[in-house]
């Protein structure tokens, strides 16, 4: 069976796979005004780590969504063990199963870049309430990648594109987002030494999954100065 990078993260139950990991997530959220009345979408929730933190720390209403069945399984198990109300959806963020103007806040951690980016941003904007906030951590090309590098990265991570910072900002603006801010930026290579992405493996590696993780780190070491991430914060008007 051929597995994808997303499969490897899901079957191994890897948490905080985005650069900066869960510590970055907590740092970002402590600066936001979130309380019991806040309705939040965790878009691309993975194992549900961030959703659990939001529900327990802020006592807000959290909706967790992912399109991978194994990730949804992990999230449901996590919420049951923590006795957290289960609002977990298996769905693509390109076609969110929510009505317009539904959420006060959307958290998207290393997920939008793995979709049709413009369609996902359109959906975020649609389901946010006026004045609502999007906080998104996304893979970003630090420079214009050469053609071979870009093809290799897109093929391995199953991407439709690898956007530069200026291209990301243009995409947000196209959907109508305002007050665009870049809260943090760094190269992937610089963040690697602080990564906790492989600290919590639920399943032992099999040969196929091990090869995928090895290839991931090879790409990071090879292209890590050309690839980075940005933390974008934006509002719906």
mmCIF file of C-alpha atoms in Angstrom:
data_model
loop_
_atom_site.group_PDB
_atom_site.id
_atom_site.type_symbol
_atom_site.label_atom_id
_atom_site.label_comp_id
_atom_site.label_asym_id
_atom_site.label_seq_id
_atom_site.Cartn_x
_atom_site.Cartn_y
_atom_site.Cartn_z
ATOM 1 C CA UNK A 1 0.000 0.000 0.000
ATOM 2 C CA UNK A 2 1.329 3.429 -0.948
ATOM 3 C CA UNK A 3 1.010 5.961 1.849
ATOM 4 C CA UNK A 4 1.103 9.752 1.646
ATOM 5 C CA UNK A 5 2.754 12.176 4.051
ATOM 6 C CA UNK A 6 -0.704 12.911 5.463
ATOM 7 C CA UNK A 7 -1.253 9.166 5.975
ATOM 8 C CA UNK A 8 2.002 8.917 7.901
ATOM 9 C CA UNK A 9 0.985 11.740 10.250
ATOM 10 C CA UNK A 10 -2.438 10.175 10.736
ATOM 11 C CA UNK A 11 -1.463 6.536 11.254
ATOM 12 C CA UNK A 12 1.377 7.500 13.594
ATOM 13 C CA UNK A 13 -0.775 9.969 15.505
ATOM 14 C CA UNK A 14 1.841 12.705 15.164
ATOM 15 C CA UNK A 15 0.855 15.899 16.971
ATOM 16 C CA UNK A 16 1.968 19.468 16.388
ATOM 17 C CA UNK A 17 3.570 18.650 13.043
ATOM 18 C CA UNK A 18 3.621 22.299 11.968
ATOM 19 C CA UNK A 19 6.824 24.311 12.514
ATOM 20 C CA UNK A 20 6.915 25.640 16.047
ATOM 21 C CA UNK A 21 4.666 22.822 17.229
ATOM 22 C CA UNK A 22 2.186 23.009 20.074
ATOM 23 C CA UNK A 23 4.242 25.577 21.980
ATOM 24 C CA UNK A 24 3.787 28.044 19.134
ATOM 25 C CA UNK A 25 0.056 27.330 19.143
ATOM 26 C CA UNK A 26 -0.237 28.144 22.854
ATOM 27 C CA UNK A 27 1.820 31.316 22.470
ATOM 28 C CA UNK A 28 -0.433 32.538 19.657
ATOM 29 C CA UNK A 29 -3.694 31.753 21.428
ATOM 30 C CA UNK A 30 -2.780 33.490 24.689
ATOM 31 C CA UNK A 31 -2.856 36.794 22.789
ATOM 32 C CA UNK A 32 -6.397 36.252 21.509
ATOM 33 C CA UNK A 33 -9.632 37.287 23.198
ATOM 34 C CA UNK A 34 -11.335 33.924 23.624
ATOM 35 C CA UNK A 35 -13.951 33.113 26.251
ATOM 36 C CA UNK A 36 -16.956 30.868 26.869
ATOM 37 C CA UNK A 37 -19.030 32.680 24.251
ATOM 38 C CA UNK A 38 -16.466 32.154 21.466
ATOM 39 C CA UNK A 39 -17.324 29.639 18.755
ATOM 40 C CA UNK A 40 -14.140 28.240 17.168
ATOM 41 C CA UNK A 41 -13.400 26.036 14.168
ATOM 42 C CA UNK A 42 -10.202 23.986 14.361
ATOM 43 C CA UNK A 43 -9.772 23.446 10.608
ATOM 44 C CA UNK A 44 -7.590 20.430 9.921
ATOM 45 C CA UNK A 45 -7.670 19.429 13.588
ATOM 46 C CA UNK A 46 -5.417 16.367 13.268
ATOM 47 C CA UNK A 47 -5.375 14.411 16.528
ATOM 48 C CA UNK A 48 -7.371 17.139 18.278
ATOM 49 C CA UNK A 49 -4.541 18.488 20.434
ATOM 50 C CA UNK A 50 -5.360 22.142 19.802
ATOM 51 C CA UNK A 51 -9.106 21.544 20.080
ATOM 52 C CA UNK A 52 -8.654 19.944 23.491
ATOM 53 C CA UNK A 53 -6.514 22.847 24.685
ATOM 54 C CA UNK A 54 -9.060 25.394 23.456
ATOM 55 C CA UNK A 55 -11.978 23.594 25.112
ATOM 56 C CA UNK A 56 -10.228 23.068 28.435
ATOM 57 C CA UNK A 57 -8.265 26.308 28.727
ATOM 58 C CA UNK A 58 -10.800 28.787 27.374
ATOM 59 C CA UNK A 59 -14.020 26.785 27.963
ATOM 60 C CA UNK A 60 -15.162 27.869 24.487
ATOM 61 C CA UNK A 61 -17.254 25.928 21.984
ATOM 62 C CA UNK A 62 -14.908 24.066 19.626
ATOM 63 C CA UNK A 63 -15.711 22.379 16.336
ATOM 64 C CA UNK A 64 -12.921 20.086 15.126
ATOM 65 C CA UNK A 65 -12.721 19.118 11.457
ATOM 66 C CA UNK A 66 -10.366 16.919 9.434
ATOM 67 C CA UNK A 67 -10.675 15.000 6.178
ATOM 68 C CA UNK A 68 -8.566 11.998 7.249
ATOM 69 C CA UNK A 69 -10.524 9.202 8.992
ATOM 70 C CA UNK A 70 -7.586 8.229 11.209
ATOM 71 C CA UNK A 71 -7.183 11.785 12.447
ATOM 72 C CA UNK A 72 -10.909 11.990 13.181
ATOM 73 C CA UNK A 73 -10.610 8.697 15.086
ATOM 74 C CA UNK A 74 -7.708 10.056 17.159
ATOM 75 C CA UNK A 75 -9.602 13.275 17.880
ATOM 76 C CA UNK A 76 -12.751 11.454 18.986
ATOM 77 C CA UNK A 77 -10.747 9.186 21.282
ATOM 78 C CA UNK A 78 -8.955 12.192 22.773
ATOM 79 C CA UNK A 79 -12.185 14.053 23.484
ATOM 80 C CA UNK A 80 -13.849 10.992 25.020
ATOM 81 C CA UNK A 81 -10.891 10.411 27.339
ATOM 82 C CA UNK A 82 -10.852 14.082 28.338
ATOM 83 C CA UNK A 83 -14.651 14.172 28.709
ATOM 84 C CA UNK A 84 -14.950 16.996 26.194
ATOM 85 C CA UNK A 85 -18.158 17.444 24.146
ATOM 86 C CA UNK A 86 -17.544 15.865 20.754
ATOM 87 C CA UNK A 87 -18.061 18.204 17.799
ATOM 88 C CA UNK A 88 -15.867 16.358 15.311
ATOM 89 C CA UNK A 89 -16.494 16.407 11.574
ATOM 90 C CA UNK A 90 -14.829 14.414 8.807
ATOM 91 C CA UNK A 91 -14.945 16.856 5.946
ATOM 92 C CA UNK A 92 -12.829 18.879 3.566
ATOM 93 C CA UNK A 93 -12.195 22.509 4.467
ATOM 94 C CA UNK A 94 -12.769 23.325 0.799
ATOM 95 C CA UNK A 95 -16.485 22.702 1.375
ATOM 96 C CA UNK A 96 -17.226 23.358 5.041
ATOM 97 C CA UNK A 97 -20.485 21.896 6.415
ATOM 98 C CA UNK A 98 -21.462 25.065 8.277
ATOM 99 C CA UNK A 99 -23.761 27.977 7.563
ATOM 100 C CA UNK A 100 -22.561 31.473 6.712
ATOM 101 C CA UNK A 101 -21.326 33.734 9.528
ATOM 102 C CA UNK A 102 -21.128 30.878 12.027
ATOM 103 C CA UNK A 103 -17.720 31.170 13.752
ATOM 104 C CA UNK A 104 -16.008 33.868 15.768
ATOM 105 C CA UNK A 105 -12.574 32.356 15.225
ATOM 106 C CA UNK A 106 -10.872 29.865 12.906
ATOM 107 C CA UNK A 107 -7.601 28.114 13.710
ATOM 108 C CA UNK A 108 -5.872 26.517 10.710
ATOM 109 C CA UNK A 109 -2.529 24.897 11.530
ATOM 110 C CA UNK A 110 -0.488 23.713 8.573
ATOM 111 C CA UNK A 111 -3.567 22.664 6.668
ATOM 112 C CA UNK A 112 -4.585 25.309 4.109
ATOM 113 C CA UNK A 113 -1.467 24.822 1.968
ATOM 114 C CA UNK A 114 -2.459 21.169 1.474
ATOM 115 C CA UNK A 115 -5.768 22.118 -0.149
ATOM 116 C CA UNK A 116 -7.055 24.232 -2.987
ATOM 117 C CA UNK A 117 -5.847 27.360 -1.188
ATOM 118 C CA UNK A 118 -8.173 29.924 -2.726
ATOM 119 C CA UNK A 119 -11.237 27.730 -2.227
ATOM 120 C CA UNK A 120 -10.344 27.091 1.413
ATOM 121 C CA UNK A 121 -9.803 30.793 2.093
ATOM 122 C CA UNK A 122 -13.166 31.459 0.468
ATOM 123 C CA UNK A 123 -14.798 28.959 2.840
ATOM 124 C CA UNK A 124 -13.058 30.418 5.891
ATOM 125 C CA UNK A 125 -14.365 33.843 4.960
ATOM 126 C CA UNK A 126 -17.875 32.511 4.364
ATOM 127 C CA UNK A 127 -18.276 30.786 7.736
ATOM 128 C CA UNK A 128 -16.637 33.538 9.807
ATOM 129 C CA UNK A 129 -18.865 36.109 11.424
ATOM 130 C CA UNK A 130 -18.273 39.756 10.475
ATOM 131 C CA UNK A 131 -15.323 40.852 12.585
ATOM 132 C CA UNK A 132 -14.255 37.218 13.054
ATOM 133 C CA UNK A 133 -10.607 36.183 13.103
ATOM 134 C CA UNK A 134 -8.596 33.689 11.075
ATOM 135 C CA UNK A 135 -5.286 32.498 12.511
ATOM 136 C CA UNK A 136 -3.409 30.397 9.972
ATOM 137 C CA UNK A 137 0.017 28.734 10.055
ATOM 138 C CA UNK A 138 1.082 27.947 6.508
ATOM 139 C CA UNK A 139 4.002 26.597 4.503
ATOM 140 C CA UNK A 140 5.647 29.401 2.556
ATOM 141 C CA UNK A 141 8.347 29.558 -0.082
ATOM 142 C CA UNK A 142 11.091 31.840 1.217
ATOM 143 C CA UNK A 143 12.280 32.500 -2.324
ATOM 144 C CA UNK A 144 11.138 31.495 -5.768
ATOM 145 C CA UNK A 145 11.843 27.764 -5.807
ATOM 146 C CA UNK A 146 13.576 26.330 -8.832
ATOM 147 C CA UNK A 147 11.324 24.162 -10.988
ATOM 148 C CA UNK A 148 12.751 20.817 -9.863
ATOM 149 C CA UNK A 149 12.544 21.722 -6.178
ATOM 150 C CA UNK A 150 8.977 22.916 -6.536
ATOM 151 C CA UNK A 151 7.887 19.784 -8.416
ATOM 152 C CA UNK A 152 9.506 17.533 -5.815
ATOM 153 C CA UNK A 153 7.890 19.335 -2.892
ATOM 154 C CA UNK A 154 4.477 19.484 -4.535
ATOM 155 C CA UNK A 155 4.566 15.791 -5.430
ATOM 156 C CA UNK A 156 5.672 14.574 -1.992
ATOM 157 C CA UNK A 157 3.243 16.713 0.014
ATOM 158 C CA UNK A 158 0.469 16.470 -2.588
ATOM 159 C CA UNK A 159 0.262 20.251 -3.032
ATOM 160 C CA UNK A 160 -1.314 22.250 -5.830
ATOM 161 C CA UNK A 161 1.126 25.122 -5.280
ATOM 162 C CA UNK A 162 3.796 26.503 -2.926
ATOM 163 C CA UNK A 163 3.068 30.171 -2.309
ATOM 164 C CA UNK A 164 5.511 32.923 -1.405
ATOM 165 C CA UNK A 165 4.613 35.414 1.321
ATOM 166 C CA UNK A 166 3.423 37.980 -1.197
ATOM 167 C CA UNK A 167 1.288 35.351 -2.955
ATOM 168 C CA UNK A 168 -0.316 34.351 0.350
ATOM 169 C CA UNK A 169 -1.151 37.962 1.158
ATOM 170 C CA UNK A 170 -2.629 38.425 -2.292
ATOM 171 C CA UNK A 171 -4.780 35.303 -1.823
ATOM 172 C CA UNK A 172 -6.134 36.566 1.528
ATOM 173 C CA UNK A 173 -6.932 39.963 0.070
ATOM 174 C CA UNK A 174 -8.701 38.413 -2.907
ATOM 175 C CA UNK A 175 -11.271 36.820 -0.564
ATOM 176 C CA UNK A 176 -11.842 40.089 1.291
ATOM 177 C CA UNK A 177 -9.800 39.557 4.457
ATOM 178 C CA UNK A 178 -8.679 42.743 6.215
ATOM 179 C CA UNK A 179 -6.152 43.712 8.891
ATOM 180 C CA UNK A 180 -3.632 41.216 7.557
ATOM 181 C CA UNK A 181 -0.700 40.651 9.883
ATOM 182 C CA UNK A 182 2.266 38.285 9.877
ATOM 183 C CA UNK A 183 2.763 37.303 13.519
ATOM 184 C CA UNK A 184 5.774 35.069 12.999
ATOM 185 C CA UNK A 185 8.011 33.778 10.226
ATOM 186 C CA UNK A 186 10.975 31.454 9.981
ATOM 187 C CA UNK A 187 12.584 28.875 7.748
ATOM 188 C CA UNK A 188 11.699 25.219 8.241
ATOM 189 C CA UNK A 189 15.342 24.350 8.842
ATOM 190 C CA UNK A 190 15.662 26.859 11.677
ATOM 191 C CA UNK A 191 12.586 25.425 13.372
ATOM 192 C CA UNK A 192 13.580 21.774 12.967
ATOM 193 C CA UNK A 193 15.819 21.691 16.018
ATOM 194 C CA UNK A 194 12.879 22.761 18.189
ATOM 195 C CA UNK A 195 10.358 20.421 16.589
ATOM 196 C CA UNK A 196 8.321 18.027 18.707
ATOM 197 C CA UNK A 197 6.590 16.497 15.686
ATOM 198 C CA UNK A 198 7.835 12.957 16.325
ATOM 199 C CA UNK A 199 7.680 12.954 20.122
ATOM 200 C CA UNK A 200 4.381 11.104 20.423
ATOM 201 C CA UNK A 201 4.045 8.121 18.121
ATOM 202 C CA UNK A 202 0.929 6.041 18.690
ATOM 203 C CA UNK A 203 1.872 3.207 16.342
ATOM 204 C CA UNK A 204 5.247 1.632 15.572
ATOM 205 C CA UNK A 205 6.735 2.568 12.213
ATOM 206 C CA UNK A 206 6.251 0.124 9.405
ATOM 207 C CA UNK A 207 8.585 0.208 6.434
ATOM 208 C CA UNK A 208 6.347 2.350 4.228
ATOM 209 C CA UNK A 209 5.653 4.959 6.899
ATOM 210 C CA UNK A 210 9.283 5.039 7.962
ATOM 211 C CA UNK A 211 10.333 5.791 4.385
ATOM 212 C CA UNK A 212 7.866 8.680 4.224
ATOM 213 C CA UNK A 213 9.134 10.248 7.449
ATOM 214 C CA UNK A 214 12.726 9.829 6.261
ATOM 215 C CA UNK A 215 11.882 11.477 2.936
ATOM 216 C CA UNK A 216 10.171 14.329 4.770
ATOM 217 C CA UNK A 217 13.314 15.075 6.774
ATOM 218 C CA UNK A 218 15.474 14.730 3.680
ATOM 219 C CA UNK A 219 13.399 17.403 1.976
ATOM 220 C CA UNK A 220 13.573 19.591 5.073
ATOM 221 C CA UNK A 221 17.366 19.342 5.132
ATOM 222 C CA UNK A 222 17.651 19.847 1.375
ATOM 223 C CA UNK A 223 15.114 22.640 0.928
ATOM 224 C CA UNK A 224 14.809 23.913 4.496
ATOM 225 C CA UNK A 225 16.308 27.306 3.754
ATOM 226 C CA UNK A 226 14.000 27.788 0.771
ATOM 227 C CA UNK A 227 10.886 26.665 2.635
ATOM 228 C CA UNK A 228 9.481 28.343 5.688
ATOM 229 C CA UNK A 229 6.227 29.202 7.382
ATOM 230 C CA UNK A 230 4.182 32.246 8.218
ATOM 231 C CA UNK A 231 1.625 32.831 10.919
ATOM 232 C CA UNK A 232 -1.080 34.930 9.308
ATOM 233 C CA UNK A 233 -3.798 36.736 11.249
ATOM 234 C CA UNK A 234 -6.698 38.292 9.386
ATOM 235 C CA UNK A 235 -10.246 39.474 9.972
ATOM 236 C CA UNK A 236 -13.501 39.277 8.095
ATOM 237 C CA UNK A 237 -14.810 42.758 7.474
#
